[in-house]
Short mmCIF file of C-alpha atoms in Angstrom, two decimals:
data_model
loop_
_atom_site.label_atom_id
_atom_site.label_comp_id
_atom_site.label_asym_id
_atom_site.label_seq_id
_atom_site.Cartn_x
_atom_site.Cartn_y
_atom_site.Cartn_z
CA MET E 104 -116.88 9.03 -79.48
CA ALA E 105 -114.66 6.05 -80.10
CA ALA E 106 -116.75 2.92 -80.45
CA SER E 107 -115.12 1.15 -77.49
CA LEU E 108 -115.19 4.05 -75.04
CA GLN E 109 -117.82 4.87 -72.41
CA VAL E 110 -117.39 7.43 -69.62
CA GLU E 111 -119.30 7.64 -66.35
CA LEU E 112 -119.07 9.99 -63.36
CA LEU E 113 -120.52 8.48 -60.19
CA PRO E 114 -121.49 10.88 -57.39
CA ARG E 115 -120.85 10.34 -53.69
CA ALA E 116 -123.73 8.08 -52.61
CA ALA E 117 -124.31 4.75 -50.87
CA TYR E 118 -124.24 1.84 -53.32
CA SER E 119 -124.12 -1.93 -53.71
CA ALA E 120 -123.26 -3.11 -57.21
CA SER E 121 -121.76 -5.94 -59.26
CA ASP E 122 -119.91 -5.61 -62.55
CA THR E 123 -119.28 -8.64 -64.76
CA ALA E 124 -119.13 -6.75 -68.07
CA ALA E 125 -116.99 -8.09 -70.90
CA ASP E 126 -115.13 -4.80 -71.28
CA CYS E 127 -112.17 -3.40 -69.35
CA VAL E 128 -112.86 -0.71 -66.76
CA LEU E 129 -110.41 1.96 -65.66
CA GLY E 130 -111.48 4.01 -62.65
CA ILE E 131 -110.08 6.79 -60.51
CA ALA E 132 -111.22 7.83 -57.04
CA LEU E 133 -111.88 11.58 -56.90
CA GLU E 134 -112.38 11.45 -53.15
CA PRO E 135 -111.49 8.86 -50.47
CA GLN E 136 -113.92 5.96 -50.18
CA ARG E 137 -114.32 2.98 -47.86
CA GLY E 138 -116.37 -0.16 -48.23
CA VAL E 139 -116.18 -3.89 -48.98
CA HIS E 140 -115.56 -5.65 -52.25
CA ALA E 141 -115.17 -9.14 -53.72
CA ILE E 142 -113.02 -9.71 -56.79
CA ASP E 143 -113.79 -12.75 -58.94
CA SER E 144 -115.02 -14.66 -55.87
CA ASP E 145 -117.58 -14.55 -53.05
CA ARG E 146 -114.92 -13.60 -50.50
CA ARG E 147 -115.45 -10.03 -49.32
CA ALA E 148 -112.68 -7.77 -48.03
CA ASP E 149 -112.52 -4.20 -46.79
CA PHE E 150 -111.18 -1.59 -49.19
CA HIS E 151 -110.05 2.01 -48.84
CA SER E 152 -109.68 3.91 -52.12
CA ARG E 153 -107.45 6.94 -51.75
CA PHE E 154 -107.84 10.20 -53.62
CA GLY E 155 -106.18 9.78 -57.01
CA GLU E 156 -105.99 5.98 -56.85
CA LEU E 157 -106.50 4.24 -60.18
CA SER E 158 -108.12 0.80 -60.43
CA PHE E 159 -108.23 -1.57 -63.39
CA LYS E 160 -110.75 -4.36 -64.04
CA PRO E 161 -109.81 -6.72 -66.88
CA ALA E 162 -112.46 -7.84 -69.34
CA GLY E 163 -114.90 -10.39 -67.91
CA LEU E 164 -113.61 -10.21 -64.32
CA GLY E 165 -116.48 -10.20 -61.82
CA VAL E 166 -116.34 -7.47 -59.17
CA PHE E 167 -118.76 -6.74 -56.32
CA SER E 168 -118.43 -3.46 -54.40
CA GLU E 169 -120.45 -1.88 -51.61
CA SER E 170 -120.07 1.32 -49.59
CA ALA E 171 -122.29 3.03 -47.04
CA GLU E 172 -121.23 6.51 -48.23
CA GLY E 173 -119.48 6.01 -51.55
CA GLY E 174 -117.30 8.65 -53.08
CA GLU E 175 -117.07 10.54 -56.36
CA TYR E 176 -115.63 8.15 -58.93
CA LEU E 177 -114.76 8.43 -62.62
CA LEU E 178 -115.06 5.32 -64.80
CA VAL E 179 -113.90 4.74 -68.37
CA ARG E 180 -114.95 1.50 -70.03
CA THR E 181 -112.51 0.60 -72.76
CA GLY E 182 -111.51 -2.28 -75.04
CA ALA E 183 -109.10 -4.97 -73.86
CA ALA E 184 -106.51 -3.92 -76.45
CA ASP E 185 -106.26 -0.50 -74.78
CA ALA E 186 -104.71 -1.85 -71.58
CA PRO E 187 -101.21 -3.05 -72.51
CA MET E 188 -99.48 -2.22 -69.24
CA ALA E 189 -102.17 -2.40 -66.57
CA ALA E 190 -103.20 -6.06 -66.64
CA GLY E 191 -100.85 -6.99 -63.80
CA ARG E 192 -101.53 -3.86 -61.71
CA PRO E 193 -105.04 -3.67 -60.27
CA GLN E 194 -104.34 -0.42 -58.33
CA TRP E 195 -101.80 2.35 -58.66
CA LEU E 196 -101.56 6.09 -57.98
CA ALA E 197 -102.22 8.66 -60.67
CA GLY E 198 -99.43 11.05 -61.56
CA ALA E 199 -100.01 14.78 -61.64
CA GLY E 200 -100.83 14.81 -65.37
CA THR E 201 -103.31 11.94 -65.08
CA LEU E 202 -105.01 13.47 -62.06
CA GLY E 203 -105.30 16.83 -63.79
CA LEU E 204 -106.92 15.21 -66.82
CA ALA E 205 -109.36 13.33 -64.58
CA LEU E 206 -110.46 16.60 -62.95
CA GLN E 207 -110.81 18.27 -66.35
CA LEU E 208 -112.90 15.32 -67.54
CA ARG E 209 -115.11 15.66 -64.45
CA ALA E 210 -115.69 19.33 -65.23
CA GLY E 211 -116.45 18.50 -68.85
CA LEU E 212 -119.02 15.89 -67.89
CA LEU E 213 -120.70 18.18 -65.37
CA GLY E 214 -120.65 21.06 -67.83
CA GLY E 215 -122.29 19.05 -70.60
CA LEU E 216 -119.43 19.00 -73.12
CA ASP E 217 -120.25 17.32 -76.42
CA ALA E 218 -119.36 13.65 -76.86
CA ALA E 219 -116.44 14.32 -79.20
CA ARG E 220 -114.66 16.55 -76.68
CA VAL E 221 -115.41 14.16 -73.81
CA SER E 222 -113.97 11.34 -75.92
CA ALA E 223 -110.74 13.23 -76.61
CA MET E 224 -110.31 14.06 -72.93
CA ALA E 225 -111.08 10.47 -71.88
CA GLU E 226 -108.59 9.03 -74.36
CA ALA E 227 -105.87 11.36 -73.07
CA PHE E 228 -106.71 10.35 -69.49
CA VAL E 229 -106.50 6.63 -70.34
CA CYS E 230 -103.17 7.08 -72.12
CA HIS E 231 -101.66 8.91 -69.15
CA ALA E 232 -103.02 6.28 -66.75
CA TRP E 233 -101.35 3.45 -68.69
CA ASN E 234 -98.10 5.42 -68.68
CA ASP E 235 -98.33 5.74 -64.89
CA ALA E 236 -98.85 1.99 -64.59
CA ALA E 237 -95.87 1.27 -66.84
CA ALA E 238 -93.59 3.69 -64.98
CA GLY E 239 -94.32 2.15 -61.59
CA THR E 240 -95.27 4.12 -58.50
CA GLY E 241 -93.65 2.18 -55.68
CA ALA E 242 -91.65 5.12 -54.34
CA VAL E 243 -94.62 7.46 -54.65
CA ASP E 244 -96.90 4.95 -52.91
CA SER E 245 -94.42 4.67 -50.03
CA LEU E 246 -94.27 8.44 -49.79
CA ARG E 247 -98.08 8.65 -49.77
CA ARG E 248 -98.24 6.15 -46.89
CA ARG E 249 -95.84 8.30 -44.87
CA LEU E 250 -98.07 11.32 -45.49
CA GLN E 251 -101.26 9.60 -44.27
CA PRO E 252 -101.22 11.52 -40.94
CA VAL E 253 -101.29 14.77 -42.92
CA LEU E 254 -104.15 13.62 -45.13
CA ARG E 255 -106.14 12.57 -42.05
CA TRP E 256 -105.34 15.94 -40.42
CA ILE E 257 -106.72 17.77 -43.46
CA GLU E 258 -109.96 15.78 -43.41
CA GLN E 259 -110.49 16.42 -39.69
CA ALA E 260 -109.64 20.11 -39.96
CA LEU E 261 -112.13 20.58 -42.80
CA GLU E 262 -114.89 18.70 -40.99
CA GLU E 263 -114.26 20.67 -37.78
CA GLU E 264 -113.87 24.03 -39.62
CA ARG E 265 -110.32 24.53 -38.30
CA THR E 266 -109.17 26.70 -41.22
CA ALA E 267 -106.02 27.91 -39.46
CA ASP E 268 -104.82 24.31 -39.18
CA LEU E 269 -104.70 24.01 -42.97
CA ARG E 270 -101.83 26.48 -43.43
CA LEU E 271 -98.73 25.11 -45.16
CA GLU E 272 -96.50 25.54 -42.12
CA VAL E 273 -98.99 23.68 -39.91
CA LEU E 274 -99.26 20.76 -42.36
CA ALA E 275 -95.48 20.62 -42.69
CA GLY E 276 -95.26 20.43 -38.90
CA VAL E 277 -97.68 17.49 -38.84
CA ALA E 278 -95.41 15.76 -41.36
CA GLY E 279 -92.31 16.64 -39.33
CA GLN E 280 -90.72 18.40 -42.31
CA GLY E 281 -89.66 21.88 -43.34
CA THR E 282 -92.11 23.72 -45.56
CA PHE E 283 -90.13 23.38 -48.81
CA GLN E 284 -89.34 19.70 -48.20
CA PHE E 285 -93.00 19.05 -47.38
CA LEU E 286 -94.25 20.96 -50.42
CA ARG E 287 -92.08 18.84 -52.73
CA ALA E 288 -92.96 15.55 -51.01
CA PHE E 289 -96.69 16.24 -50.90
CA SER E 290 -96.85 17.36 -54.54
CA ARG E 291 -95.01 14.24 -55.66
CA ALA E 292 -97.12 11.87 -53.56
CA VAL E 293 -100.56 13.37 -54.19
CA GLY E 294 -100.18 14.85 -57.66
CA MET E 295 -100.99 18.42 -56.59
CA THR E 296 -99.79 21.01 -54.11
CA PRO E 297 -101.14 21.02 -50.54
CA HIS E 298 -103.13 24.19 -51.35
CA ALA E 299 -104.70 22.58 -54.44
CA TYR E 300 -105.54 19.41 -52.48
CA VAL E 301 -107.15 21.37 -49.64
CA SER E 302 -109.14 23.35 -52.22
CA GLU E 303 -110.35 20.13 -53.86
CA ARG E 304 -111.36 18.55 -50.54
CA ARG E 305 -113.08 21.79 -49.43
CA LEU E 306 -114.99 21.78 -52.72
CA GLN E 307 -116.05 18.16 -52.14
CA LEU E 308 -117.29 19.06 -48.65
CA ALA E 309 -119.24 22.06 -49.98
CA ARG E 310 -120.76 19.97 -52.77
CA ARG E 311 -121.91 17.37 -50.27
CA MET E 312 -123.53 19.96 -48.01
CA ALA E 313 -125.02 21.93 -50.91
CA ARG E 314 -127.10 18.89 -51.90
CA MET E 315 -129.21 19.40 -48.80
CA ALA E 316 -132.18 21.43 -50.03
CA ASP E 317 -132.75 23.15 -46.68
CA ALA E 318 -129.14 24.35 -46.30
CA ALA E 319 -128.59 28.04 -47.11
CA LEU E 320 -125.67 28.40 -49.50
CA ALA E 321 -124.16 31.13 -47.31
CA ASP E 322 -124.14 28.65 -44.41
CA VAL E 323 -122.60 25.99 -46.64
CA ALA E 324 -119.84 28.40 -47.65
CA ALA E 325 -119.05 29.23 -44.02
CA ALA E 326 -119.10 25.59 -42.90
CA ALA E 327 -116.80 24.54 -45.74
CA GLY E 328 -114.27 27.24 -44.86
CA TYR E 329 -114.86 29.72 -47.66
CA ALA E 330 -114.46 33.43 -46.94
CA SER E 331 -117.89 34.16 -48.42
CA GLN E 332 -120.64 32.70 -50.59
CA SER E 333 -119.17 34.48 -53.62
CA HIS E 334 -115.79 32.89 -52.87
CA MET E 335 -117.45 29.47 -52.86
CA GLY E 336 -119.28 30.29 -56.09
CA ALA E 337 -116.01 31.24 -57.80
CA SER E 338 -114.48 27.93 -56.67
CA PHE E 339 -117.45 25.96 -58.04
CA ARG E 340 -117.33 27.74 -61.40
CA ARG E 341 -113.57 27.37 -61.75
CA ALA E 342 -113.47 23.64 -60.91
CA LEU E 343 -116.86 22.45 -62.19
CA GLY E 344 -118.18 25.08 -64.57
CA LEU E 345 -121.34 25.28 -62.43
CA THR E 346 -122.71 27.60 -59.77
CA PRO E 347 -123.54 26.07 -56.37
CA ALA E 348 -127.25 26.49 -57.16
CA ALA E 349 -126.85 24.70 -60.51
CA TRP E 350 -124.90 21.93 -58.77
CA ARG E 351 -127.72 21.52 -56.24
CA ALA E 352 -130.26 21.31 -59.07
CA ARG E 353 -128.37 18.38 -60.62
CA GLY E 354 -129.47 16.23 -57.69
CA GLY E 355 -126.31 14.11 -57.52
CA ARG E 356 -127.23 11.93 -60.48
CA PRO E 357 -124.63 9.78 -62.31
CA ILE E 358 -123.50 11.15 -65.67
CA ARG E 359 -122.89 8.75 -68.56
CA VAL E 360 -121.51 9.44 -72.02
CA ALA E 361 -121.60 6.44 -74.35
CA PRO E 362 -121.05 5.92 -78.08
CA GLY E 363 -123.89 7.37 -80.11
#
């Protein structure tokens, strides 16, 4: 692995942490997260990280962050010279290519890929992230804000097991758009199709419930909206390279890959 590169996957869990490291940190939220933070001061403010939102911490900047629930988060610690375009942009949305690489990197970390392959994936992710920052995402960010009612609808429908309310035509109706217009707008704003986003959020819900040792996996599958336990298992293996039982055995521990 490149000498200046370290990769860490943080699970969804309550946390309170400070980071004053001398390196740069690039992060991406792999599920929504709320909490409070303080950036280079003692003044705390509420934050809401959206799915696919990238954050950049310059070298030496002190950051405090705290959340009662947390959220899955991917971090890449990199050298200052690797951040030519991001210094003036602390947050921006990942494009489809960047988001796809982040999800591949997550699967690689969970699946125990060797350091060399993790490094190559992480370097590609960082490069795409800087390109997103340089290109600017103002129009996409505005589009994402307009789609917030749809994103909230998806979260509520998943939590309440309202599978029928997750159909494309229903989501388009919530957005007040035709299905083809909505499909294009959602894919541009979120970086994936509505179906792919619902699948990712359903997987996150199932992973959260599967951590409970006393929860039968068949019950988890039903509660998360899967047609069967085998359907859930196929989703886990495709996205994470793990079975639900293997995921449960991991215990929700952070995964770190650092230079050897």
